[in-house]
Coordinates of C-alpha atoms and ligand atoms in Angstrom, one line a residue:
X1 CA 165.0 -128.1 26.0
X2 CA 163.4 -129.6 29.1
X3 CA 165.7 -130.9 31.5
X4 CA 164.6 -134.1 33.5
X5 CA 166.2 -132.3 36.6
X6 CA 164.8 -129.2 36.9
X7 CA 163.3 -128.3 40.4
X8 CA 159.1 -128.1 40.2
X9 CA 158.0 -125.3 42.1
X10 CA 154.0 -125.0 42.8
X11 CA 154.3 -121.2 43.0
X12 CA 157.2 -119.2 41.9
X13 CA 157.9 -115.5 43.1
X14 CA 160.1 -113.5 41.4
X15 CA 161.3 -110.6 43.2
X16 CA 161.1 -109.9 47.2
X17 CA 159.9 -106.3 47.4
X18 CA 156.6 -105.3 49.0
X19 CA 154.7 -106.7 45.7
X20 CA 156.5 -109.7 46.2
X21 CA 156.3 -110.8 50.1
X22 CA 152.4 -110.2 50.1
X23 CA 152.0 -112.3 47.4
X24 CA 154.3 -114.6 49.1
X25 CA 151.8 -114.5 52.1
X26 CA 149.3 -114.8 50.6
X27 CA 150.0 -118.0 48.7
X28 CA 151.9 -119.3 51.6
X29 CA 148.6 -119.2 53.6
X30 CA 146.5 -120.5 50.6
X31 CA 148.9 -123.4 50.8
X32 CA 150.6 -122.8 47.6
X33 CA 153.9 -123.7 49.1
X34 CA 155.7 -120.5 47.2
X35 CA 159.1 -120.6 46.5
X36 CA 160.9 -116.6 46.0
X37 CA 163.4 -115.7 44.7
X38 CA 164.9 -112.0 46.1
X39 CA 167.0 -110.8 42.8
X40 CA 169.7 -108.0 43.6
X41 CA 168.0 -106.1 46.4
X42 CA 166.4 -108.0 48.7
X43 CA 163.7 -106.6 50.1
X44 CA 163.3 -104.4 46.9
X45 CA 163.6 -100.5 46.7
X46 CA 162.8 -99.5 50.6
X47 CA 165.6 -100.4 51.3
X48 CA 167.5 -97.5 50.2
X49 CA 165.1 -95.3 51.7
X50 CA 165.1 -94.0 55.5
X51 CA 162.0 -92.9 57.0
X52 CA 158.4 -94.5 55.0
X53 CA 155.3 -92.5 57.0
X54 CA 152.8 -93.5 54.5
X55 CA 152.3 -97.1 54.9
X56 CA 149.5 -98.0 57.0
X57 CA 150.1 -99.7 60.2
X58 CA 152.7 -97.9 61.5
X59 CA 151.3 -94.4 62.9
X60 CA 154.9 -93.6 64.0
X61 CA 156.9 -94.1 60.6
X62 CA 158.9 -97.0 60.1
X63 CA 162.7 -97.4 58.4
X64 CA 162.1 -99.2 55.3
X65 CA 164.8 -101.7 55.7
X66 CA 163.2 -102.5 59.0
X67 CA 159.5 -102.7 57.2
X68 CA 161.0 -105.1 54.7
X69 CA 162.3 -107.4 57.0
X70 CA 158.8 -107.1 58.5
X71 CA 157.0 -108.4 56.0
X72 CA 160.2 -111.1 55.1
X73 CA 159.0 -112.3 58.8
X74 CA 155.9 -112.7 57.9
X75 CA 155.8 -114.4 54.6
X76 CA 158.7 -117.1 56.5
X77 CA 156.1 -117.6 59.2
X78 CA 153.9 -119.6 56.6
X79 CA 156.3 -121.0 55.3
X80 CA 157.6 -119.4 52.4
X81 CA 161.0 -120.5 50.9
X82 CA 162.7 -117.6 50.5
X83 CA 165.9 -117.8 48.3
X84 CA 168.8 -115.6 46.9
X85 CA 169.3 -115.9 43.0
X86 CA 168.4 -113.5 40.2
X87 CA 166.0 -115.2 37.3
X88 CA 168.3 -114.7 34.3
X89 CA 165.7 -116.3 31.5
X90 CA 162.1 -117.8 31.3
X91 CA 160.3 -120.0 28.7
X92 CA 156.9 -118.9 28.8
X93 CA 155.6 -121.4 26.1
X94 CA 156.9 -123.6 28.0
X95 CA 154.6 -126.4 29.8
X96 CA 154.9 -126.5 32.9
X97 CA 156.2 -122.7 32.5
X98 CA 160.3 -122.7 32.4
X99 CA 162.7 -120.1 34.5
X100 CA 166.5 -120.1 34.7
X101 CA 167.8 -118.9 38.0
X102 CA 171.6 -117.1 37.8
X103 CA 172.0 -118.8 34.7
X104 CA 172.4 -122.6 35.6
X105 CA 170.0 -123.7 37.5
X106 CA 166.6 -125.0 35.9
X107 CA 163.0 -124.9 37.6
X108 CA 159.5 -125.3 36.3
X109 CA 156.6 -123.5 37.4
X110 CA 152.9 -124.1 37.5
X111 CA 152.4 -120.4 38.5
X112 CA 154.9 -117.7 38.0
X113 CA 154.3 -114.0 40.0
X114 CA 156.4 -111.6 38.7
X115 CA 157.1 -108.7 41.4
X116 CA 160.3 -107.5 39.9
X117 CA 159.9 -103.5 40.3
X118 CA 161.2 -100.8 38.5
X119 CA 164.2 -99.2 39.0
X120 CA 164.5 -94.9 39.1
X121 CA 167.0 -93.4 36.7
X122 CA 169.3 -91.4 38.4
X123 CA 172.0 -88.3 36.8
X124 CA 175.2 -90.6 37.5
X125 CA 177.0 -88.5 40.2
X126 CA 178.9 -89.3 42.8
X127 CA 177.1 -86.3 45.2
X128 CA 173.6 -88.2 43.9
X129 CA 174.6 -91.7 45.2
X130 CA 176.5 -90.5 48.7
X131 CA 173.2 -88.3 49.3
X132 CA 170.6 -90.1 48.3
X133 CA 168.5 -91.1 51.1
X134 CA 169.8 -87.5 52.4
X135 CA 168.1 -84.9 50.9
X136 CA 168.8 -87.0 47.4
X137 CA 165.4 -88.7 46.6
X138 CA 163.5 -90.1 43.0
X139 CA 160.2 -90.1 44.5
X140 CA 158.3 -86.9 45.6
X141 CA 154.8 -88.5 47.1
X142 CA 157.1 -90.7 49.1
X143 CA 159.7 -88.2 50.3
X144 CA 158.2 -84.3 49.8
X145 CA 156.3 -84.5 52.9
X146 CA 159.9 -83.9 54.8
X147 CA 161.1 -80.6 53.2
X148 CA 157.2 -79.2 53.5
X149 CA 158.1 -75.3 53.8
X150 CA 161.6 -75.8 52.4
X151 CA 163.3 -75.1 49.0
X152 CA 163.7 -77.5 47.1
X153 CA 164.8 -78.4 43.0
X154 CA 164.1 -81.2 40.3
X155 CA 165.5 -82.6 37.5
X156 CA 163.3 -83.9 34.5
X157 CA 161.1 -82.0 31.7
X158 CA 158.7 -84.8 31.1
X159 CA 155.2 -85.3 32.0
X160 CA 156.1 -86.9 36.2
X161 CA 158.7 -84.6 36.7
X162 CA 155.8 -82.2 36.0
X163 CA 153.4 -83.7 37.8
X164 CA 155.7 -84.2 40.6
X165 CA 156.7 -80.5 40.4
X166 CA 153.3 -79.4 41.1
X167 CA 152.9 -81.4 44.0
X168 CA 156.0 -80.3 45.6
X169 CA 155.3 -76.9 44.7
X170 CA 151.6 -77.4 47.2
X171 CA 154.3 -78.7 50.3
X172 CA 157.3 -76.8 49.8
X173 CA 158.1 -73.1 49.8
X174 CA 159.8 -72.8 46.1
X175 CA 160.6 -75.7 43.8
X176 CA 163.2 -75.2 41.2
X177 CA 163.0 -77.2 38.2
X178 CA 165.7 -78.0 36.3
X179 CA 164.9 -78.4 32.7
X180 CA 168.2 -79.4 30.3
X181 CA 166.3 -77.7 27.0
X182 CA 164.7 -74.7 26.2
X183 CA 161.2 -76.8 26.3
X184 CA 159.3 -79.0 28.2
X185 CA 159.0 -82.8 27.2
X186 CA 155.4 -82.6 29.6
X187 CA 152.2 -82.9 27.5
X188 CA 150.7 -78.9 27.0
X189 CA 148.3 -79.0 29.8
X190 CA 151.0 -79.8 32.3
X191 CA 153.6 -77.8 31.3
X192 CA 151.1 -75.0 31.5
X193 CA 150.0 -76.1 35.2
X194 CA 154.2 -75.7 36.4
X195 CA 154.1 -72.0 34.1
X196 CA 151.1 -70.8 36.1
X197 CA 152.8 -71.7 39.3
X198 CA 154.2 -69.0 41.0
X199 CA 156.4 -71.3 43.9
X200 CA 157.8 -73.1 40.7
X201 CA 161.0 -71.6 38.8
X202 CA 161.9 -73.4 35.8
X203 CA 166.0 -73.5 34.7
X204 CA 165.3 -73.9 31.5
X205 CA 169.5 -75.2 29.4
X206 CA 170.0 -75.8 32.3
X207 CA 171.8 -79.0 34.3
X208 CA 173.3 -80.3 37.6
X209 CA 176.8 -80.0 38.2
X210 CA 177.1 -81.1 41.8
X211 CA 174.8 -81.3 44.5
X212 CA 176.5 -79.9 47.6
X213 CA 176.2 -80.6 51.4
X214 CA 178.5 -83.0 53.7
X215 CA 175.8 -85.0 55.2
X216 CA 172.9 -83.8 54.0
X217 CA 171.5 -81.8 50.8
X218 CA 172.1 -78.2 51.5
X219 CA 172.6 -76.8 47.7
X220 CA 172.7 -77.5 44.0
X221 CA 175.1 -75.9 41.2
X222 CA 173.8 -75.9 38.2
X223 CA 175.1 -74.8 35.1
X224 CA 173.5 -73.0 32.2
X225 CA 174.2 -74.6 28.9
X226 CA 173.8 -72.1 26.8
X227 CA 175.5 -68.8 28.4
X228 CA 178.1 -71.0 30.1
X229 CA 177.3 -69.9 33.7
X230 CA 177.0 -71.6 36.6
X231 CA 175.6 -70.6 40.1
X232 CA 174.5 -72.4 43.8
X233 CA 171.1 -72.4 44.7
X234 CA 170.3 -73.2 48.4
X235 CA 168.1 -76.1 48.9
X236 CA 166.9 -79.0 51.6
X237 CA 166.0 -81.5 49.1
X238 CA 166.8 -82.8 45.4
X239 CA 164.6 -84.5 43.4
X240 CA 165.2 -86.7 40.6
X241 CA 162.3 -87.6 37.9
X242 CA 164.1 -89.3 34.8
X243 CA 162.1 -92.3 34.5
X244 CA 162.0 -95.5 35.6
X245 CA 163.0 -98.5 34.1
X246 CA 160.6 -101.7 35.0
X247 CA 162.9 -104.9 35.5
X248 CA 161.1 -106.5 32.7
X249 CA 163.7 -107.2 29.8
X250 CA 163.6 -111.4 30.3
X251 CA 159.7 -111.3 30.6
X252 CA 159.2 -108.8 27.5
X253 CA 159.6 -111.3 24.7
X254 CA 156.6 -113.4 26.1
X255 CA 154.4 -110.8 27.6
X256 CA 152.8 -108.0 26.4
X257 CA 154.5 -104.5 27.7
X258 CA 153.7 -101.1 26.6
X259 CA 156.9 -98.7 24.8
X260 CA 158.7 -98.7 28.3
X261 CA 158.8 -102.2 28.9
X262 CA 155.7 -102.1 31.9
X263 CA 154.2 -105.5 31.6
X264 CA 150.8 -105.5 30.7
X265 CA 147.9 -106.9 32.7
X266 CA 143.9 -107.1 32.1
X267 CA 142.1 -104.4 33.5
X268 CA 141.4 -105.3 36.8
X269 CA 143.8 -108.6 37.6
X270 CA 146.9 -109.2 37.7
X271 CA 146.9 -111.4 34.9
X272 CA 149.5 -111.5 32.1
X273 CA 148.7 -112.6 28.3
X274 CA 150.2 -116.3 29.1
X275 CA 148.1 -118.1 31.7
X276 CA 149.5 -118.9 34.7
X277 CA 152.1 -116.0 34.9
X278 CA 151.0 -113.1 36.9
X279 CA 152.4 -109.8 37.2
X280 CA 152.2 -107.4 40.9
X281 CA 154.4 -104.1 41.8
X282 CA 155.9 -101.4 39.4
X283 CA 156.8 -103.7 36.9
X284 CA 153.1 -103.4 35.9
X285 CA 152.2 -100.0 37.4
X286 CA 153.9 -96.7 36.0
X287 CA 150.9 -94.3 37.5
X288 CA 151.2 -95.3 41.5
X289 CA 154.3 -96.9 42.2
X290 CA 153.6 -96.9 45.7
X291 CA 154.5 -99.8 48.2
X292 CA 150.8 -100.2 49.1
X293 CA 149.8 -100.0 45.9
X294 CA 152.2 -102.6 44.8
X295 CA 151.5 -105.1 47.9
X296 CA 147.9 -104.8 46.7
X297 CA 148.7 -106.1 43.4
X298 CA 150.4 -108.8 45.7
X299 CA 147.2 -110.0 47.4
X300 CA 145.8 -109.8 44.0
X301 CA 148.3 -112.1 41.7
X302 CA 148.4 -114.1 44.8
X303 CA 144.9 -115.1 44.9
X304 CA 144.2 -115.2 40.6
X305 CA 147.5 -117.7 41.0
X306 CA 145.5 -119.9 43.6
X307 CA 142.4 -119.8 41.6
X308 CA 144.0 -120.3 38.2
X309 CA 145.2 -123.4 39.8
X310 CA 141.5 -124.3 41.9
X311 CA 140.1 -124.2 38.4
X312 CA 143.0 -127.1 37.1
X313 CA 142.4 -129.4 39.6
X314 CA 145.3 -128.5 41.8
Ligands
LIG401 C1 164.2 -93.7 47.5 C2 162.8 -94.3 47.5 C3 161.9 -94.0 48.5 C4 160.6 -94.5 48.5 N1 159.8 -94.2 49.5 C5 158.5 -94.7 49.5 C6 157.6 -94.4 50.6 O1 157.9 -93.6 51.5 N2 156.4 -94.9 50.5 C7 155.9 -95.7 49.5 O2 154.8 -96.2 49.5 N3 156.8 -96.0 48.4 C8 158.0 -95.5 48.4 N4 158.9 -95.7 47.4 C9 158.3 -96.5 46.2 C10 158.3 -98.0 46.6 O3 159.6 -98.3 47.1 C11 158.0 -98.9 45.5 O4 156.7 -98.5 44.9 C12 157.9 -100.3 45.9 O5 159.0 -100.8 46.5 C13 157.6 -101.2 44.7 O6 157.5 -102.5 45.2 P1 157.7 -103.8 44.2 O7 157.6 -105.0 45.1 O8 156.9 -103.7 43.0 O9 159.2 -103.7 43.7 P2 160.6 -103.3 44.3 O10 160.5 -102.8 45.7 O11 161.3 -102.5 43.3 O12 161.3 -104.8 44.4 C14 161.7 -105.5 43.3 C15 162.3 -106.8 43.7 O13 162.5 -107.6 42.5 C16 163.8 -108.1 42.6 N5 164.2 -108.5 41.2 C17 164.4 -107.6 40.1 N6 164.7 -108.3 39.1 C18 164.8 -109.6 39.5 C19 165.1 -110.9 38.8 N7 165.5 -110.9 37.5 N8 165.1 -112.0 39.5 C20 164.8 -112.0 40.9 N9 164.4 -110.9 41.5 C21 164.5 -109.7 40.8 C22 164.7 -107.1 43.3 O14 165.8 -107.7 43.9 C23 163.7 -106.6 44.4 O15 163.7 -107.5 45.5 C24 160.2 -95.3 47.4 C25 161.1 -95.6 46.4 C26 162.3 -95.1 46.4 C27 163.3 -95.4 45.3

């Protein structure tokens, strides 16, 4: 029910990764007076990472915690009020739209920008977490550039992990992958691209026991299921491609998602099936997930939010 004190916000962000702080200055600058909200990791998934190389703008590389608080600068220097709180629920049929911030407190939106991300499955080890941003990486097109003429292995059997495979396989100088069955989850044509691949080994019943190395990745032992062996393999890097999981679980029974939970958007836009609720980042992107790629969606649910509310009156 609609609560007579509930906060109206103009422009609500939701989320403060790169998706979410160029939309925010965008709309700041518009003067949509935008109001975000930064969820569990401010400053989104660069912050867990050490060098980013690929971003334009900075020819020397930049640490993506320092990027982040970067563009937090900027979208503050129009004005954006940046806030911490997680949203826990939305109405979506709402009018004006309704979102429930860490459970208590009540707002109303006229436009709602949803940059949540996705979040990378990982294997659950302890070796994956203290390594990870040390050899220990879920993203190849981010992070394969840095072992180029190295050994290195990956975990997954379905179509990315292939994909990514291949791509690691044209940079580095042998790329195991570590397949837990006897057969490939990949669609036909890309299993057959990692097969004809001579700088690709697959390990196939095979899984990780412990990735090894003090401070950085230096080896993986892996067990095979089936003849109960297990052996080290020497390696610089250790790539994970399991999936991703788009933080979409509170949007999904008001917006239209594919089987995965990625929310849906017309062709082109960044609009969602309920007007005035946008959608930017990976939560809406499962090919790229890139952090230009997602601050381009930014600009993008930034400027339909403005115009959606141009074409009100607002
Ligand atoms: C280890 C690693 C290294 C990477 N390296 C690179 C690289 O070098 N170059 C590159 O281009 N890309 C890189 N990426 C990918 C890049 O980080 C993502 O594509 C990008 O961050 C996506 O941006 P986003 O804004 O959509 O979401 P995210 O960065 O995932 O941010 C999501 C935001 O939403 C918030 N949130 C989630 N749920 C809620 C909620 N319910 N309420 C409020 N807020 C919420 C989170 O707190 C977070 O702030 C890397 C990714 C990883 C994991």
């Amino acid at each position: 029910m609609a609560s007579t004190t509930a906060e109206h916000i103009h422009c609500l962000i939701i989320g403060s990764g790169p998706a979410g702080y160029t939309a925010a200055i965008y709309a700041a600058r518009a003067g949509l007076k935008p109001v975000m909200y930064q969820g569990l990791q401010p400053g989104g998934q660069l912050t867990i990472t050490n060098d980013v190389e690929n971003f334009p703008g900075y020819p020397d590389g930049v640490m993506g915690p320092e990027m982040m608080e970067d563009l937090k600068k900027q979208a503050e220097r129009f004005g954006t009020d940046i806030r911490y709180g997680i949203a826990t629920a939305v109405d979506f049929e709402a009018h004006p739209r309704r979102i429930t911030i860490d459970e208590k407190l009540e707002l109303t939106a006229d436009t709602v920008i949803i940059a949540t991300g996705a979040s990378a499955k990982w294997l659950g080890l302890p070796s994956e977490q203290r390594l990870n941003g040390s050899g220990v990486s879920a993203c190849a097109v981010c992070d394969g550039f840095f072992y180029r003429g190295k050994e290195v292995a990956i975990v997954g059997a379905g179509d990315t992990a292939a994909e990514e495979a291949t791509y690691l396989a044209n940079l580095c100088s042998k790329v195991y992958m570590i397949v837990r069955k006897g057969e490939m989850k990949a669609s036909k044509i890309m299993q057959k691209r990692v097969l004809d691949n001579p700088k690709i080994e697959v390990l196939w019943n095979t899984v990780t026991d412990e990735i090894l190395g003090e401070h950085a990745v230096e080896a993986v032992r892996v067990k095979n299921v089936v003849e109960g062996t297990t052996r080290e393999i020497p390696i610089h890097g250790f790539f994970v491609a399991i999936g991703h999981e788009p933080n979409s679980k509170i949007f999904q029974p008001y917006l239209h998602h594919d089987e995965q939970g990625y929310l849906k958007t017309l062709p082109g836009t960044s609009k969602t099936n309920i007007d005035g609720v946008f959608a930017c980042g990976d939560v809406q992107d499962f090919t790229y997930r890139q952090a230009v790629t997602a601050a381009g969606t930014g600009c993008m649910a930034a400027l339909d939010a403005e115009r959606y509310l141009a074409a009100l009156g607002d």
